[in-house]
PDB file of C-alpha atoms in Angstrom:
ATOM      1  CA  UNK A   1      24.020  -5.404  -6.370  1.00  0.00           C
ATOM      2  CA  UNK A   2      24.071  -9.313  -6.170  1.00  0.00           C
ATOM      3  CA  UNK A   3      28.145  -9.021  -5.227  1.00  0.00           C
ATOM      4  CA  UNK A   4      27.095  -6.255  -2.424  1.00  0.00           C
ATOM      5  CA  UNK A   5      24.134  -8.608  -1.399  1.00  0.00           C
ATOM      6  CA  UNK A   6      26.765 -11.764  -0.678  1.00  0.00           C
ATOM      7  CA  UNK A   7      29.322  -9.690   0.916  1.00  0.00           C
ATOM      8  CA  UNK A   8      26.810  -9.054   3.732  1.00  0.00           C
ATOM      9  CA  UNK A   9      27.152 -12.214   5.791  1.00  0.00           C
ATOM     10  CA  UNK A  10      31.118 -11.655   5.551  1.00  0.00           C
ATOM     11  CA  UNK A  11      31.600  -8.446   6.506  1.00  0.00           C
ATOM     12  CA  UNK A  12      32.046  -7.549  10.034  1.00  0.00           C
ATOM     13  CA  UNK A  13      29.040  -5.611  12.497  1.00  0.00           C
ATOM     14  CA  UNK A  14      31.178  -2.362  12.185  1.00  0.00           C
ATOM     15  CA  UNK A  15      31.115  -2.519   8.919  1.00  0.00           C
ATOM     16  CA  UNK A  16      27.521  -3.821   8.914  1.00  0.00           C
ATOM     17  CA  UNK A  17      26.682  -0.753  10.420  1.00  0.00           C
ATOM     18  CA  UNK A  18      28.214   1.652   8.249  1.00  0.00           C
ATOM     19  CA  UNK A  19      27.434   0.112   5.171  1.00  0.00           C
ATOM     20  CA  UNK A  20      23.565   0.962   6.883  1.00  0.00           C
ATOM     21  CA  UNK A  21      24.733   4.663   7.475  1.00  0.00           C
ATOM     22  CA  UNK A  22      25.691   4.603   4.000  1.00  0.00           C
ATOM     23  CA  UNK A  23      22.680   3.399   1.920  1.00  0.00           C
ATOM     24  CA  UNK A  24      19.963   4.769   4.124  1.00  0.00           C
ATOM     25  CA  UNK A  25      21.460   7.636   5.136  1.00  0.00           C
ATOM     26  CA  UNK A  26      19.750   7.092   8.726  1.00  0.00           C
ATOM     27  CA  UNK A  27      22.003   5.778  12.120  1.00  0.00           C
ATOM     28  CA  UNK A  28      21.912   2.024  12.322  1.00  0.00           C
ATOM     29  CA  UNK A  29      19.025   0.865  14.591  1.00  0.00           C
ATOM     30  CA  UNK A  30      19.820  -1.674  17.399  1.00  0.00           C
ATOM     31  CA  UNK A  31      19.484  -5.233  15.836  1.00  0.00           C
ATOM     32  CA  UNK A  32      20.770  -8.081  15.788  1.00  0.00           C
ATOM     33  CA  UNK A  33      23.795  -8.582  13.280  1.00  0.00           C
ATOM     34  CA  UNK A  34      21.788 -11.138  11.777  1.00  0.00           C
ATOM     35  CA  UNK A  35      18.901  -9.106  12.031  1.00  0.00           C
ATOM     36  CA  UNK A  36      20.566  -5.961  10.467  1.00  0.00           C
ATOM     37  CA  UNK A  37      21.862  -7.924   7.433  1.00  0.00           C
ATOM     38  CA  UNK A  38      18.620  -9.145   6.606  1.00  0.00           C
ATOM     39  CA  UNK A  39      17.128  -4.983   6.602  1.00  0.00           C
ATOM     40  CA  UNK A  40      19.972  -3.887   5.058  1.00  0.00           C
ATOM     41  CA  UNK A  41      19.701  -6.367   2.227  1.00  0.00           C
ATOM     42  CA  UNK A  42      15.972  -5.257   2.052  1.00  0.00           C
ATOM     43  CA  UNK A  43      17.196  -1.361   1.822  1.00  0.00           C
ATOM     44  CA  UNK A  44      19.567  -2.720  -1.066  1.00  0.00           C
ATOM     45  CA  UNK A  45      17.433  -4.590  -3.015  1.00  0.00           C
ATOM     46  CA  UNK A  46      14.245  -1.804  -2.718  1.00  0.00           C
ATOM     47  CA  UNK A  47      16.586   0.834  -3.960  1.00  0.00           C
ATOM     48  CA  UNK A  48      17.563  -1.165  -6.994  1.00  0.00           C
ATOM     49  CA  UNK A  49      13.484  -2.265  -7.387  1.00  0.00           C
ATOM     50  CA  UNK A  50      12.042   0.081  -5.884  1.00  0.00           C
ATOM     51  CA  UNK A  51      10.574  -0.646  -2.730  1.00  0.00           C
ATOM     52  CA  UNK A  52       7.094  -1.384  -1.600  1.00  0.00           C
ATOM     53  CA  UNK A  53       4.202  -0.419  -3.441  1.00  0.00           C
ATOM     54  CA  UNK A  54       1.586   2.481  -2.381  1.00  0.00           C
ATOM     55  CA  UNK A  55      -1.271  -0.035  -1.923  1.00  0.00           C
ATOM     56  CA  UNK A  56       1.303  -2.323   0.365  1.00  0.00           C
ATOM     57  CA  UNK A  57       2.245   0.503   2.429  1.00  0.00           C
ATOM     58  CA  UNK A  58      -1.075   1.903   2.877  1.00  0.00           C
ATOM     59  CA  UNK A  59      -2.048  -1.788   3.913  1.00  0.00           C
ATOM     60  CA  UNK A  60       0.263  -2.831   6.475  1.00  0.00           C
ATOM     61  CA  UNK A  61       0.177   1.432   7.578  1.00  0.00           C
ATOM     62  CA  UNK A  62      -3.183   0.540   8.325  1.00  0.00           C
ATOM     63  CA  UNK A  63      -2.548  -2.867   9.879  1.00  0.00           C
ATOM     64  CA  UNK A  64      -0.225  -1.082  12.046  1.00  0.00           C
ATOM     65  CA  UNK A  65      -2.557   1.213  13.168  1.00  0.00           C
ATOM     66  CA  UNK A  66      -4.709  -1.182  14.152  1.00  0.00           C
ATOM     67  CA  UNK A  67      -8.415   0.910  13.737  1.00  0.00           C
ATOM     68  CA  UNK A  68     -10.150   0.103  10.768  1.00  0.00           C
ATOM     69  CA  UNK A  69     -10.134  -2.950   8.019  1.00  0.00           C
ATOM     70  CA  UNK A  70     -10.318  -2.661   4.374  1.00  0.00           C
ATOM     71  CA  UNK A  71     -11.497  -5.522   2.077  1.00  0.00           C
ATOM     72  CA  UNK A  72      -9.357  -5.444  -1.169  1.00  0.00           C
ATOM     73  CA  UNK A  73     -11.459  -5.829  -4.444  1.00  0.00           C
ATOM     74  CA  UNK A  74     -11.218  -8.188  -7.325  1.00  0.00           C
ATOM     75  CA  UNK A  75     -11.664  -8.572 -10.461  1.00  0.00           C
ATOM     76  CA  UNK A  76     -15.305  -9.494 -11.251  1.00  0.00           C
ATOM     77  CA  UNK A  77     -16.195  -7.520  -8.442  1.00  0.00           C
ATOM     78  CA  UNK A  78     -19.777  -5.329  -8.199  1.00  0.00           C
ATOM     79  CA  UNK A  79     -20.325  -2.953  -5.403  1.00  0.00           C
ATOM     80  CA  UNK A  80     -23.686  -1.501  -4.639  1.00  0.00           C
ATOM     81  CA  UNK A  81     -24.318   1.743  -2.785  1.00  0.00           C
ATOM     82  CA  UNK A  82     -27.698   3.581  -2.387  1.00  0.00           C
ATOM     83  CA  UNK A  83     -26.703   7.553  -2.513  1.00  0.00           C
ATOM     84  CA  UNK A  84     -30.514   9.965  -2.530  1.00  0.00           C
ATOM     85  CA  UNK A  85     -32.427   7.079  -3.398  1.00  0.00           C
ATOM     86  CA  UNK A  86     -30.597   5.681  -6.256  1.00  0.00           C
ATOM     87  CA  UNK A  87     -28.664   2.715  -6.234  1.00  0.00           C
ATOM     88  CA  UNK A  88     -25.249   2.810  -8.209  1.00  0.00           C
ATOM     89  CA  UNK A  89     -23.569  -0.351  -9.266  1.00  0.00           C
ATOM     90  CA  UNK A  90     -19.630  -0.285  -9.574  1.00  0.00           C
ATOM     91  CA  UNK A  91     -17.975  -3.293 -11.504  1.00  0.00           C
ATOM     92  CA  UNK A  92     -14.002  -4.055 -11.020  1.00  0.00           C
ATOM     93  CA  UNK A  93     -12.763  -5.155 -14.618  1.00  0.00           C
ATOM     94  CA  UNK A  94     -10.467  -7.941 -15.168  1.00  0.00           C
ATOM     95  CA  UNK A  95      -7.674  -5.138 -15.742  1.00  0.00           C
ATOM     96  CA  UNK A  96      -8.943  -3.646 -11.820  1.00  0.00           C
ATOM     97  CA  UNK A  97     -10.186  -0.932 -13.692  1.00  0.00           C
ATOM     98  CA  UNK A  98     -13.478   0.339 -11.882  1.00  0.00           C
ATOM     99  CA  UNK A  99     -16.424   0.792 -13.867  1.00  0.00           C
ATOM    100  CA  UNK A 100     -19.573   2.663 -13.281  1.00  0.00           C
ATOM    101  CA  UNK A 101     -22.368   4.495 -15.681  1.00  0.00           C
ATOM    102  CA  UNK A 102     -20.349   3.358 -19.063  1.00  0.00           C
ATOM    103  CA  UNK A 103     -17.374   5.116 -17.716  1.00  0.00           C
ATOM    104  CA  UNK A 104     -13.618   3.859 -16.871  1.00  0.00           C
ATOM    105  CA  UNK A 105     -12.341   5.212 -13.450  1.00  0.00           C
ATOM    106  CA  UNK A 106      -8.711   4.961 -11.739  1.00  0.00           C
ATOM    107  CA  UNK A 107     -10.116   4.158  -8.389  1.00  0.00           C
ATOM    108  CA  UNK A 108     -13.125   3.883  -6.052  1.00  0.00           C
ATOM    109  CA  UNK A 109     -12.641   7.182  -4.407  1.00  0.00           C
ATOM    110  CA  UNK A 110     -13.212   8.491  -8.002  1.00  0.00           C
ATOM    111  CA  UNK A 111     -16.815   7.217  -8.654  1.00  0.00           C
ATOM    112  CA  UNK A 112     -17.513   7.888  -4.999  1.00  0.00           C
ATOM    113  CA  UNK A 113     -16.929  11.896  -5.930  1.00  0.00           C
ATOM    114  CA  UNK A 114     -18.887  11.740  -9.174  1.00  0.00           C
ATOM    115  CA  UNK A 115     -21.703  10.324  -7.495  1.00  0.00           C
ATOM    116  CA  UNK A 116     -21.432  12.485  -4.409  1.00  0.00           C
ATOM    117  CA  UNK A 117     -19.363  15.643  -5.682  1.00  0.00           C
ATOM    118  CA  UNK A 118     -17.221  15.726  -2.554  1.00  0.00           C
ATOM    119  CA  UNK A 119     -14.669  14.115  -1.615  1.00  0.00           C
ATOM    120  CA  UNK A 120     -14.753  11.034  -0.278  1.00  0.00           C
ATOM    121  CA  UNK A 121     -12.918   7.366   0.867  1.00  0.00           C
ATOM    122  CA  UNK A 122     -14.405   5.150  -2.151  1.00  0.00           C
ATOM    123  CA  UNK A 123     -13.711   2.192  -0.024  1.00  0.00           C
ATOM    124  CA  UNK A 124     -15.499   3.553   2.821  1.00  0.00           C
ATOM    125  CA  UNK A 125     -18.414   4.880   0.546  1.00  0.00           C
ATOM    126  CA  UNK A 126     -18.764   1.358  -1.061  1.00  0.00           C
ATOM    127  CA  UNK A 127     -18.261  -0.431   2.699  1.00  0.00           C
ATOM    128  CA  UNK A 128     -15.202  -1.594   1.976  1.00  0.00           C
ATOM    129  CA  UNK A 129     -13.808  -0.123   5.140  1.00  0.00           C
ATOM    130  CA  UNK A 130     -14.929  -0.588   8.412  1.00  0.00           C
ATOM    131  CA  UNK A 131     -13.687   0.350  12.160  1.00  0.00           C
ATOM    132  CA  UNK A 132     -12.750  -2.331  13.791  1.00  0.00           C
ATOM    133  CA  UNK A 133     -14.025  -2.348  18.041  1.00  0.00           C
ATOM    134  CA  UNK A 134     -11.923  -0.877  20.358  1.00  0.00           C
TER     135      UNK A 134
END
């Protein structure tokens, strides 16, 4: 990978091109060759590391989109939410595992549907999320 990563500035904006053909199996978008080495390095390296994670995308799908915020949690964390007039108290473990009632949960949206039993946005449930003005 490192070789194919250093033979990018040297090779031509043909071959630039189809060496973006190639590994993303999509046609070349219009760039700059400078800018088109830099993405295609990016396309390189994320196939050998695997890319962006699904928090990441979500986050900058959202920034993109430009409606609504979300606040990121940390560890240390407590969230409070009243649901039928009982407040619940989530913590956010050192490990970013969420905790609520004694219990270990993968994510918000979890607790959120054990304390509601539908389905539902934990970040939005615990205010996490809010629209942003139009």
């Amino acid at each position: 990978m490192s070789t194919r990563l250093a033979a990018l500035p040297l090779i031509t904006s043909a071959e630039l091109k189809d060496e973006w053909q190639r590994v993303t199996k999509t046609p070349c978008p219009r760039l700059s060759r400078k800018m088109l080495s830099l993405a295609l390095a990016w396309e390189i390296q994320a196939k050998a590391f695997g890319g962006l994670s699904r928090p990441t995308q979500q986050k900058l799908a959202q920034l993109a989109d430009g409606k609504s915020r979300t606040t990121s949690v940390s560890p240390g964390m407590q969230l409070a939410r009243e649901w039928q007039g009982k407040v619940h108290v989530v913590t956010i473990g050192d490990d970013n595992v969420v905790r609520w009632n004694d219990r270990d949960y993968r994510s918000l949206s979890e607790v959120a549907r054990a304390i509601t039993g539908t389905r539902w946005s934990g970040p939005a449930f615990f205010g996490l999320k809010r629209k942003l003005a139009a």
